[in-house]
């Protein structure tokens, strides 16, 4: 079938203007072995690494379509785990950021929290679906799924204190804090003394702080269970009841008080630094509060000072025995709070040398700020001294509010964008901000011919003339009384027309006037002639058209014949431009027309409305050629591609679509915005497209030389819709296991993997014939470069993603499971080097289908054979690893003796210090209990 009409595809280049998203958190990261200079922040569906010193984007971690909702940097600061709105977690390597290391489909809802353990081997993932999953980062697969919360999970931590490696602590909006045992996957302790939602948790030493919906922080003291053994025995001897929950709990948790926050409202975030000396928190306002955790000696000094004050005051009540013990106020010292100018979305802290605390803040106005503060126990702040300093701020690279208007210069080299507080000029190639003009709320904008000036229509009804070179407002014209919704240039490039909510349309003519003379200081002795200032642009009001309804958009036909006006009464009225005589009324929309455009030959007019439809009209008779259901919400922007009858539309559903006004076909749907799309602009040469939306992104698209066929595009869209629906349903259908909850989620990838296993088994059957009758190699076997069924089975299993392996095995019918198990001994005998993968497959199939396998008599010899093979190969692998380990230790010993150096001395010393610190902490707690 030949091509009847050829279209060229538009492809997304990149997005810019966004610095940080408010939905996700922000983290420090080590890049190029430098700490404290680089940070990662979520920007819609991407994650950007920013250089705070230069204020520039260093690299971008990309994934299509889904919004980033959580991120976490690994303890070595080299990897970033990113959680998305669809429940998927991607792990990126900062040294190779082009593609993620692994993609894990774990949840059905958005990821709310990600947390690594101390070694960075395990990753805790909490979600809005009220569940948590523990991921083995090395294996790249989920290990445990924890189910028990009744509301979205807000925070989670690995509790590796007291050498408890298998305990996880989580908080939720159901007001509960739960302690989980990862070995049993059950909750063994629940704290229910919070009256409101628990939003954040933080651990320092043996203290746990919980931020809830009130203006206080609850503080709990955690102790290992064995320190309470004697007390529990005494209570049992005395006949007191012991709580059953406490008898199985390896730890003891007691509430030791509250900390009153200065900020009002709920606590949003609690962050502790790596050394656990400082905790920072913030609420829904603009205040960051910092708390210093005192050591044992510092706490005793604060206690002695408090008792000394009490003795001076001769307060006998404070001399009681309770006052002589360490209290929460002695252990926790409040540092100076940091006041910012906007609402805070997320924070991260880093404690550096000389007790310098660096606080990283992401604000609601698309800004990142870095503050410095001294976090010291000894130093006292003087009255005039400022201890909090603003070191860096990234705000120039983006608007501080949503962008409502975009436009291209006539040479397509510059992009203009207007928002609620400013107007910015961007370089199209580098996507860097060139100029910023502070102004009021911008609703529409257009470059004046020549690109030296730009016209801005404001919400107040004023019309601004801005000089592009100097970024100064040349003139402010009170053009209208209410919102100025639309500006359109006259095709002869001699003026413009504006439409406003005051039900008027005004025509303006460009004119050049002398710029106002500036007062200058001139030496009296010098004869300085009067400076001649250049001309500047101004507008001369020519005519006014008064209407009965609010004007939402205006357009002039390229032949200078007609003026089209979109009104609030859902109609478009067309007038003759020279006389304002009424010509046509285009009615058919059910809701107001928000955007429209006229084709280059003045034959077609396309209108977009709040009723989600786009109508194509003939401008000669006003007949409606076709009505297209274009978007799932209001159509916000519409513009023809120059010299064609194709046009782009954008809507509040966030989608960007291209249409053909001759055949009324939808050509392509471009990857759009997360949220609403507000406006679009096509360059004068038709090569570029820029859009803006509620996700604060400006998205740039470029026309490529790649031809597209409508049937292929439609087929791809249908396949994408089908792929989003699982053929086998959402639940795990396994007989006798109705409550099976794997630490993974069924995806289209796992269904395709199951199909590949079934196909592999079917092909292997063809080779169970005699040597003379064997068929030629199957095309799939040739593609995988294998020559026998055993290698084919192994290659098929190895190609399945680790996160999809269990789900794909779960989808196999029991007859195929038995067939696969029967073929595994031959694979083990031939490829013992892949013992890890084969053992994983065997053990999982045994666990899931244990009862029917043990009930089948013909499977008993197979089981004995498999167990024997697995034990032999695993033992051999263990012997090899042990031999290599001790050989390396012997080589290290020889090198150290011969050269007189200690290998890995720094790492060994750091580990010894950590172990010593942990032992001293446990010993100190035992002394306090005694």
Short mmCIF file of C-alpha atoms in Angstrom, two decimals, residues 311-707:
data_model
loop_
_atom_site.label_atom_id
_atom_site.label_comp_id
_atom_site.label_asym_id
_atom_site.label_seq_id
_atom_site.Cartn_x
_atom_site.Cartn_y
_atom_site.Cartn_z
CA UNK A 311 19.36 26.37 93.49
CA UNK A 312 19.78 30.07 92.91
CA UNK A 313 16.06 30.44 92.54
CA UNK A 314 15.66 28.40 95.78
CA UNK A 315 12.88 26.41 94.23
CA UNK A 316 12.40 23.36 96.41
CA UNK A 317 10.13 21.65 93.90
CA UNK A 318 12.92 21.51 91.34
CA UNK A 319 15.27 19.93 93.86
CA UNK A 320 13.27 16.74 93.80
CA UNK A 321 14.92 13.53 92.68
CA UNK A 322 13.20 13.65 89.30
CA UNK A 323 14.81 16.96 88.43
CA UNK A 324 18.30 15.58 89.09
CA UNK A 325 17.95 13.04 86.29
CA UNK A 326 18.62 13.78 82.65
CA UNK A 327 15.56 15.12 80.92
CA UNK A 328 14.70 15.58 77.27
CA UNK A 329 15.57 19.29 77.46
CA UNK A 330 19.09 18.36 78.58
CA UNK A 331 19.65 15.94 75.70
CA UNK A 332 18.18 18.11 72.94
CA UNK A 333 19.24 21.71 72.36
CA UNK A 334 17.27 23.98 70.08
CA UNK A 335 19.33 25.80 67.44
CA UNK A 336 18.37 28.97 65.64
CA UNK A 337 15.47 28.48 63.23
CA UNK A 338 15.75 29.36 59.54
CA UNK A 339 13.07 31.63 58.12
CA UNK A 340 12.51 31.46 54.36
CA UNK A 341 10.23 33.58 52.21
CA UNK A 342 8.06 30.87 50.68
CA UNK A 343 6.28 27.68 51.60
CA UNK A 344 8.72 24.78 52.13
CA UNK A 345 8.28 21.52 50.23
CA UNK A 346 11.34 19.49 51.26
CA UNK A 347 14.67 19.77 53.11
CA UNK A 348 17.94 17.88 53.44
CA UNK A 349 20.85 18.57 55.79
CA UNK A 350 24.59 17.94 55.77
CA UNK A 351 26.92 18.46 58.74
CA UNK A 352 30.40 19.41 57.58
CA UNK A 353 33.70 20.33 59.15
CA UNK A 354 33.87 22.90 61.98
CA UNK A 355 30.25 22.14 62.90
CA UNK A 356 28.90 23.85 59.77
CA UNK A 357 25.34 22.73 59.07
CA UNK A 358 24.16 23.09 55.49
CA UNK A 359 20.41 23.03 54.97
CA UNK A 360 19.06 22.41 51.48
CA UNK A 361 15.53 23.68 50.88
CA UNK A 362 13.16 23.23 47.96
CA UNK A 363 10.38 25.81 47.93
CA UNK A 364 6.89 25.88 46.48
CA UNK A 365 7.86 28.68 44.08
CA UNK A 366 10.18 26.46 41.98
CA UNK A 367 13.34 27.51 43.85
CA UNK A 368 16.22 25.68 45.55
CA UNK A 369 18.12 27.42 48.37
CA UNK A 370 21.17 26.43 50.43
CA UNK A 371 21.62 27.84 53.93
CA UNK A 372 24.61 27.64 56.25
CA UNK A 373 24.42 27.60 60.03
CA UNK A 374 26.76 26.74 62.88
CA UNK A 375 25.56 23.71 64.83
CA UNK A 376 27.72 23.81 67.96
CA UNK A 377 27.09 23.05 71.61
CA UNK A 378 29.52 25.58 73.11
CA UNK A 379 29.11 28.70 71.03
CA UNK A 380 26.50 31.23 72.08
CA UNK A 381 25.04 33.60 69.55
CA UNK A 382 25.53 37.29 70.19
CA UNK A 383 22.64 39.68 69.77
CA UNK A 384 23.88 41.31 66.54
CA UNK A 385 25.49 38.29 64.93
CA UNK A 386 23.72 36.39 62.16
CA UNK A 387 24.42 32.68 62.30
CA UNK A 388 22.19 31.74 59.35
CA UNK A 389 23.49 32.64 55.90
CA UNK A 390 22.00 32.09 52.47
CA UNK A 391 24.87 30.56 50.46
CA UNK A 392 23.26 29.67 47.14
CA UNK A 393 19.93 30.00 45.39
CA UNK A 394 18.75 28.53 42.08
CA UNK A 395 15.80 30.60 40.85
CA UNK A 396 16.91 32.24 37.61
CA UNK A 397 16.39 29.07 35.57
CA UNK A 398 12.64 29.03 36.04
CA UNK A 399 9.45 30.95 36.74
CA UNK A 400 8.22 31.03 40.30
CA UNK A 401 4.61 30.39 39.25
CA UNK A 402 2.80 28.56 36.46
CA UNK A 403 3.56 29.71 32.91
CA UNK A 404 0.42 30.92 31.13
CA UNK A 405 1.75 32.18 27.81
CA UNK A 406 4.52 31.25 25.35
CA UNK A 407 5.62 32.73 22.03
CA UNK A 408 8.36 32.38 19.41
CA UNK A 409 10.46 35.11 17.86
CA UNK A 410 10.22 35.48 14.08
CA UNK A 411 13.64 33.87 13.54
CA UNK A 412 12.68 30.93 15.87
CA UNK A 413 15.85 31.45 17.93
CA UNK A 414 14.21 32.89 21.07
CA UNK A 415 11.27 31.78 23.19
CA UNK A 416 9.25 34.07 25.46
CA UNK A 417 7.28 32.79 28.46
CA UNK A 418 5.04 34.74 30.82
CA UNK A 419 3.81 33.78 34.28
CA UNK A 420 2.23 35.37 37.31
CA UNK A 421 5.31 37.34 38.37
CA UNK A 422 7.67 37.72 35.41
CA UNK A 423 8.40 37.30 31.74
CA UNK A 424 11.50 35.39 30.59
CA UNK A 425 13.43 35.15 27.34
CA UNK A 426 15.01 31.77 26.56
CA UNK A 427 17.63 30.61 24.09
CA UNK A 428 16.00 27.85 22.08
CA UNK A 429 19.20 25.84 21.49
CA UNK A 430 20.68 25.87 25.00
CA UNK A 431 17.30 26.32 26.77
CA UNK A 432 18.98 28.81 29.12
CA UNK A 433 17.28 31.92 30.48
CA UNK A 434 18.62 35.07 28.79
CA UNK A 435 16.55 37.87 30.36
CA UNK A 436 13.94 38.23 33.09
CA UNK A 437 11.42 41.06 33.24
CA UNK A 438 9.50 41.55 36.49
CA UNK A 439 5.83 42.31 35.76
CA UNK A 440 2.29 41.46 36.79
CA UNK A 441 0.28 38.43 35.73
CA UNK A 442 0.89 37.78 31.99
CA UNK A 443 -2.02 36.30 30.02
CA UNK A 444 -0.77 36.67 26.44
CA UNK A 445 2.40 37.72 24.63
CA UNK A 446 3.66 38.27 21.10
CA UNK A 447 6.95 39.41 19.54
CA UNK A 448 6.76 42.63 17.52
CA UNK A 449 8.10 42.30 13.92
CA UNK A 450 11.85 42.72 14.07
CA UNK A 451 12.05 40.94 17.45
CA UNK A 452 13.39 44.03 19.25
CA UNK A 453 10.25 44.44 21.33
CA UNK A 454 7.56 42.22 22.79
CA UNK A 455 3.96 42.99 23.76
CA UNK A 456 2.55 41.60 26.99
CA UNK A 457 -1.14 41.49 27.89
CA UNK A 458 -1.71 41.54 31.65
CA UNK A 459 -4.48 40.36 33.90
CA UNK A 460 -5.02 43.96 34.99
CA UNK A 461 -5.83 44.96 31.39
CA UNK A 462 -2.55 46.81 30.82
CA UNK A 463 -0.46 46.38 27.70
CA UNK A 464 3.31 46.38 28.24
CA UNK A 465 5.97 47.11 25.62
CA UNK A 466 9.24 45.42 26.63
CA UNK A 467 12.66 46.02 25.08
CA UNK A 468 14.18 42.59 24.42
CA UNK A 469 17.80 43.75 24.52
CA UNK A 470 17.71 45.59 27.83
CA UNK A 471 14.78 43.68 29.40
CA UNK A 472 13.19 47.00 30.38
CA UNK A 473 9.53 47.98 30.21
CA UNK A 474 9.49 50.78 27.63
CA UNK A 475 5.85 51.75 28.07
CA UNK A 476 2.85 50.69 30.10
CA UNK A 477 -0.44 51.35 28.32
CA UNK A 478 -3.77 51.13 30.19
CA UNK A 479 -5.37 49.43 27.20
CA UNK A 480 -8.41 47.78 28.86
CA UNK A 481 -10.31 47.81 32.11
CA UNK A 482 -10.27 44.03 32.71
CA UNK A 483 -8.22 41.00 31.71
CA UNK A 484 -6.46 41.34 28.37
CA UNK A 485 -6.95 37.79 27.04
CA UNK A 486 -5.58 37.96 23.52
CA UNK A 487 -3.14 39.87 21.29
CA UNK A 488 -2.93 39.28 17.53
CA UNK A 489 -0.56 41.02 15.09
CA UNK A 490 -1.89 42.59 11.92
CA UNK A 491 -0.64 40.61 8.89
CA UNK A 492 0.84 43.80 7.37
CA UNK A 493 3.00 44.03 10.52
CA UNK A 494 1.95 47.63 11.13
CA UNK A 495 -0.07 47.10 14.28
CA UNK A 496 -1.94 44.69 16.52
CA UNK A 497 -5.40 43.98 17.87
CA UNK A 498 -6.30 43.20 21.50
CA UNK A 499 -9.34 41.58 23.09
CA UNK A 500 -10.39 41.90 26.72
CA UNK A 501 -12.98 40.96 29.33
CA UNK A 502 -14.37 44.50 29.15
CA UNK A 503 -16.15 43.37 25.92
CA UNK A 504 -14.01 45.51 23.62
CA UNK A 505 -11.61 44.83 20.78
CA UNK A 506 -9.06 47.56 20.08
CA UNK A 507 -6.81 48.09 17.09
CA UNK A 508 -3.38 49.65 17.66
CA UNK A 509 -0.82 51.02 15.21
CA UNK A 510 2.95 50.79 15.80
CA UNK A 511 4.84 54.06 15.84
CA UNK A 512 8.35 55.14 16.79
CA UNK A 513 8.72 58.03 19.22
CA UNK A 514 11.68 59.74 20.83
CA UNK A 515 12.75 58.09 24.03
CA UNK A 516 12.43 60.29 27.12
CA UNK A 517 15.62 62.23 27.90
CA UNK A 518 17.47 61.10 30.95
CA UNK A 519 19.03 63.48 33.43
CA UNK A 520 22.79 63.20 33.32
CA UNK A 521 25.59 64.67 35.45
CA UNK A 522 27.82 66.66 33.14
CA UNK A 523 30.99 68.60 33.97
CA UNK A 524 30.33 72.32 33.62
CA UNK A 525 33.79 72.96 32.16
CA UNK A 526 33.22 70.53 29.28
CA UNK A 527 31.18 71.52 26.33
CA UNK A 528 28.96 68.51 25.91
CA UNK A 529 26.37 68.65 23.20
CA UNK A 530 22.93 67.44 23.95
CA UNK A 531 22.71 63.71 23.46
CA UNK A 532 20.30 62.51 20.82
CA UNK A 533 18.39 59.52 22.10
CA UNK A 534 17.17 56.83 19.73
CA UNK A 535 13.60 56.01 18.84
CA UNK A 536 11.49 53.58 20.87
CA UNK A 537 8.32 51.72 20.00
CA UNK A 538 4.91 52.94 21.05
CA UNK A 539 1.29 52.10 20.20
CA UNK A 540 -1.29 54.47 18.82
CA UNK A 541 -4.93 53.58 19.44
CA UNK A 542 -6.78 53.56 16.13
CA UNK A 543 -10.24 52.03 16.63
CA UNK A 544 -12.47 50.21 19.12
CA UNK A 545 -15.10 47.53 18.53
CA UNK A 546 -17.61 47.22 21.35
CA UNK A 547 -19.40 43.92 21.89
CA UNK A 548 -22.02 42.57 24.28
CA UNK A 549 -19.98 39.66 25.68
CA UNK A 550 -16.55 39.08 27.17
CA UNK A 551 -13.90 38.64 24.47
CA UNK A 552 -11.71 35.56 25.03
CA UNK A 553 -9.68 35.44 21.83
CA UNK A 554 -9.18 37.47 18.65
CA UNK A 555 -7.63 36.64 15.29
CA UNK A 556 -7.15 38.45 11.96
CA UNK A 557 -7.20 36.62 8.64
CA UNK A 558 -3.87 36.75 6.73
CA UNK A 559 -5.57 38.56 3.80
CA UNK A 560 -6.38 41.49 6.18
CA UNK A 561 -10.08 41.05 5.38
CA UNK A 562 -11.72 39.58 8.48
CA UNK A 563 -11.55 39.99 12.25
CA UNK A 564 -12.68 36.91 14.22
CA UNK A 565 -13.69 37.32 17.86
CA UNK A 566 -14.34 34.43 20.29
CA UNK A 567 -16.95 35.33 22.91
CA UNK A 568 -18.10 34.04 26.25
CA UNK A 569 -21.52 33.14 24.78
CA UNK A 570 -19.88 30.17 22.94
CA UNK A 571 -19.97 31.87 19.54
CA UNK A 572 -17.34 33.25 17.20
CA UNK A 573 -18.32 36.46 15.42
CA UNK A 574 -16.52 37.48 12.24
CA UNK A 575 -16.37 41.15 11.22
CA UNK A 576 -14.88 43.01 8.28
CA UNK A 577 -11.60 44.46 9.54
CA UNK A 578 -11.85 47.83 7.81
CA UNK A 579 -15.45 48.76 8.70
CA UNK A 580 -16.22 46.47 11.66
CA UNK A 581 -19.34 45.42 9.75
CA UNK A 582 -20.77 42.08 10.92
CA UNK A 583 -20.06 39.23 8.48
CA UNK A 584 -20.61 35.77 10.05
CA UNK A 585 -21.56 34.15 13.32
CA UNK A 586 -20.10 30.70 13.95
CA UNK A 587 -22.29 28.95 16.49
CA UNK A 588 -22.23 25.30 17.49
CA UNK A 589 -20.00 25.11 20.54
CA UNK A 590 -21.77 24.40 23.81
CA UNK A 591 -19.23 26.21 25.99
CA UNK A 592 -17.05 29.32 25.50
CA UNK A 593 -14.43 29.33 22.73
CA UNK A 594 -10.99 29.65 24.37
CA UNK A 595 -8.69 29.58 21.34
CA UNK A 596 -8.77 29.76 17.57
CA UNK A 597 -6.60 30.29 14.50
CA UNK A 598 -7.02 31.04 10.80
CA UNK A 599 -5.11 29.16 8.09
CA UNK A 600 -2.47 30.86 5.93
CA UNK A 601 -4.80 31.09 2.89
CA UNK A 602 -7.71 32.58 4.93
CA UNK A 603 -9.96 29.69 3.90
CA UNK A 604 -10.29 27.82 7.21
CA UNK A 605 -10.81 28.83 10.82
CA UNK A 606 -10.36 26.29 13.63
CA UNK A 607 -11.84 26.93 17.08
CA UNK A 608 -11.22 25.16 20.37
CA UNK A 609 -13.70 25.28 23.24
CA UNK A 610 -14.32 24.27 26.82
CA UNK A 611 -16.71 21.61 25.52
CA UNK A 612 -13.56 19.60 24.54
CA UNK A 613 -14.31 19.90 20.82
CA UNK A 614 -12.41 21.47 17.96
CA UNK A 615 -14.52 22.71 15.06
CA UNK A 616 -13.18 23.46 11.58
CA UNK A 617 -15.15 26.11 9.67
CA UNK A 618 -15.03 27.54 6.19
CA UNK A 619 -14.41 31.26 6.32
CA UNK A 620 -16.22 31.94 3.05
CA UNK A 621 -19.72 30.76 4.11
CA UNK A 622 -19.25 30.00 7.82
CA UNK A 623 -20.18 26.33 7.41
CA UNK A 624 -18.80 23.79 9.88
CA UNK A 625 -16.67 21.29 7.95
CA UNK A 626 -16.14 18.94 10.86
CA UNK A 627 -16.43 18.78 14.64
CA UNK A 628 -13.65 16.78 16.31
CA UNK A 629 -13.71 15.44 19.85
CA UNK A 630 -10.16 16.55 20.53
CA UNK A 631 -9.37 16.32 24.26
CA UNK A 632 -10.73 14.92 27.50
CA UNK A 633 -10.96 18.42 28.96
CA UNK A 634 -11.06 22.04 27.79
CA UNK A 635 -9.05 22.90 24.67
CA UNK A 636 -6.67 25.66 25.82
CA UNK A 637 -4.44 26.33 22.80
CA UNK A 638 -4.69 25.98 19.02
CA UNK A 639 -2.39 27.12 16.21
CA UNK A 640 -1.91 26.27 12.54
CA UNK A 641 1.50 25.22 11.24
CA UNK A 642 2.56 28.03 8.82
CA UNK A 643 1.77 27.40 5.14
CA UNK A 644 -0.18 24.20 5.89
CA UNK A 645 -3.66 23.12 6.90
CA UNK A 646 -2.29 21.13 9.85
CA UNK A 647 -2.62 22.49 13.38
CA UNK A 648 -1.69 21.65 16.96
CA UNK A 649 -4.00 21.67 19.99
CA UNK A 650 -3.36 21.38 23.71
CA UNK A 651 -5.87 20.83 26.50
CA UNK A 652 -6.36 20.58 30.21
CA UNK A 653 -5.88 16.80 29.90
CA UNK A 654 -2.19 17.61 29.34
CA UNK A 655 -2.05 16.13 25.82
CA UNK A 656 -0.57 17.76 22.72
CA UNK A 657 -2.17 16.63 19.44
CA UNK A 658 -1.57 17.32 15.76
CA UNK A 659 -4.50 17.38 13.30
CA UNK A 660 -5.07 17.62 9.56
CA UNK A 661 -7.82 20.14 8.73
CA UNK A 662 -8.26 18.74 5.20
CA UNK A 663 -8.80 15.06 6.03
CA UNK A 664 -9.91 15.71 9.66
CA UNK A 665 -7.49 13.02 10.89
CA UNK A 666 -5.54 13.07 14.11
CA UNK A 667 -1.91 12.73 13.01
CA UNK A 668 -0.11 12.08 16.30
CA UNK A 669 -0.36 12.56 20.05
CA UNK A 670 2.86 13.94 21.51
CA UNK A 671 4.11 13.21 25.05
CA UNK A 672 2.42 16.00 26.94
CA UNK A 673 2.31 17.62 30.35
CA UNK A 674 1.69 16.11 33.77
CA UNK A 675 -1.48 17.99 34.64
CA UNK A 676 -2.92 20.72 32.45
CA UNK A 677 -1.48 22.28 29.29
CA UNK A 678 -2.19 26.01 29.07
CA UNK A 679 -0.74 27.34 25.83
CA UNK A 680 1.35 26.50 22.78
CA UNK A 681 3.30 28.32 20.07
CA UNK A 682 4.56 27.16 16.67
CA UNK A 683 7.69 28.76 15.23
CA UNK A 684 7.49 30.83 12.03
CA UNK A 685 9.21 28.13 10.01
CA UNK A 686 6.97 25.40 11.44
CA UNK A 687 9.94 23.39 12.66
CA UNK A 688 9.55 23.89 16.42
CA UNK A 689 6.69 23.71 18.91
CA UNK A 690 6.77 24.89 22.53
CA UNK A 691 4.06 24.29 25.15
CA UNK A 692 3.53 25.26 28.79
CA UNK A 693 1.46 23.68 31.54
CA UNK A 694 0.65 23.30 35.21
CA UNK A 695 3.71 21.08 35.79
CA UNK A 696 5.81 24.27 35.28
CA UNK A 697 7.60 22.69 32.33
CA UNK A 698 8.20 24.36 29.01
CA UNK A 699 8.38 21.48 26.55
CA UNK A 700 10.13 21.87 23.21
CA UNK A 701 9.39 19.68 20.17
CA UNK A 702 11.16 19.57 16.82
CA UNK A 703 10.01 18.35 13.42
CA UNK A 704 12.16 15.48 12.18
CA UNK A 705 12.70 14.04 8.72
CA UNK A 706 11.04 10.79 9.77
CA UNK A 707 7.84 10.11 7.81
#
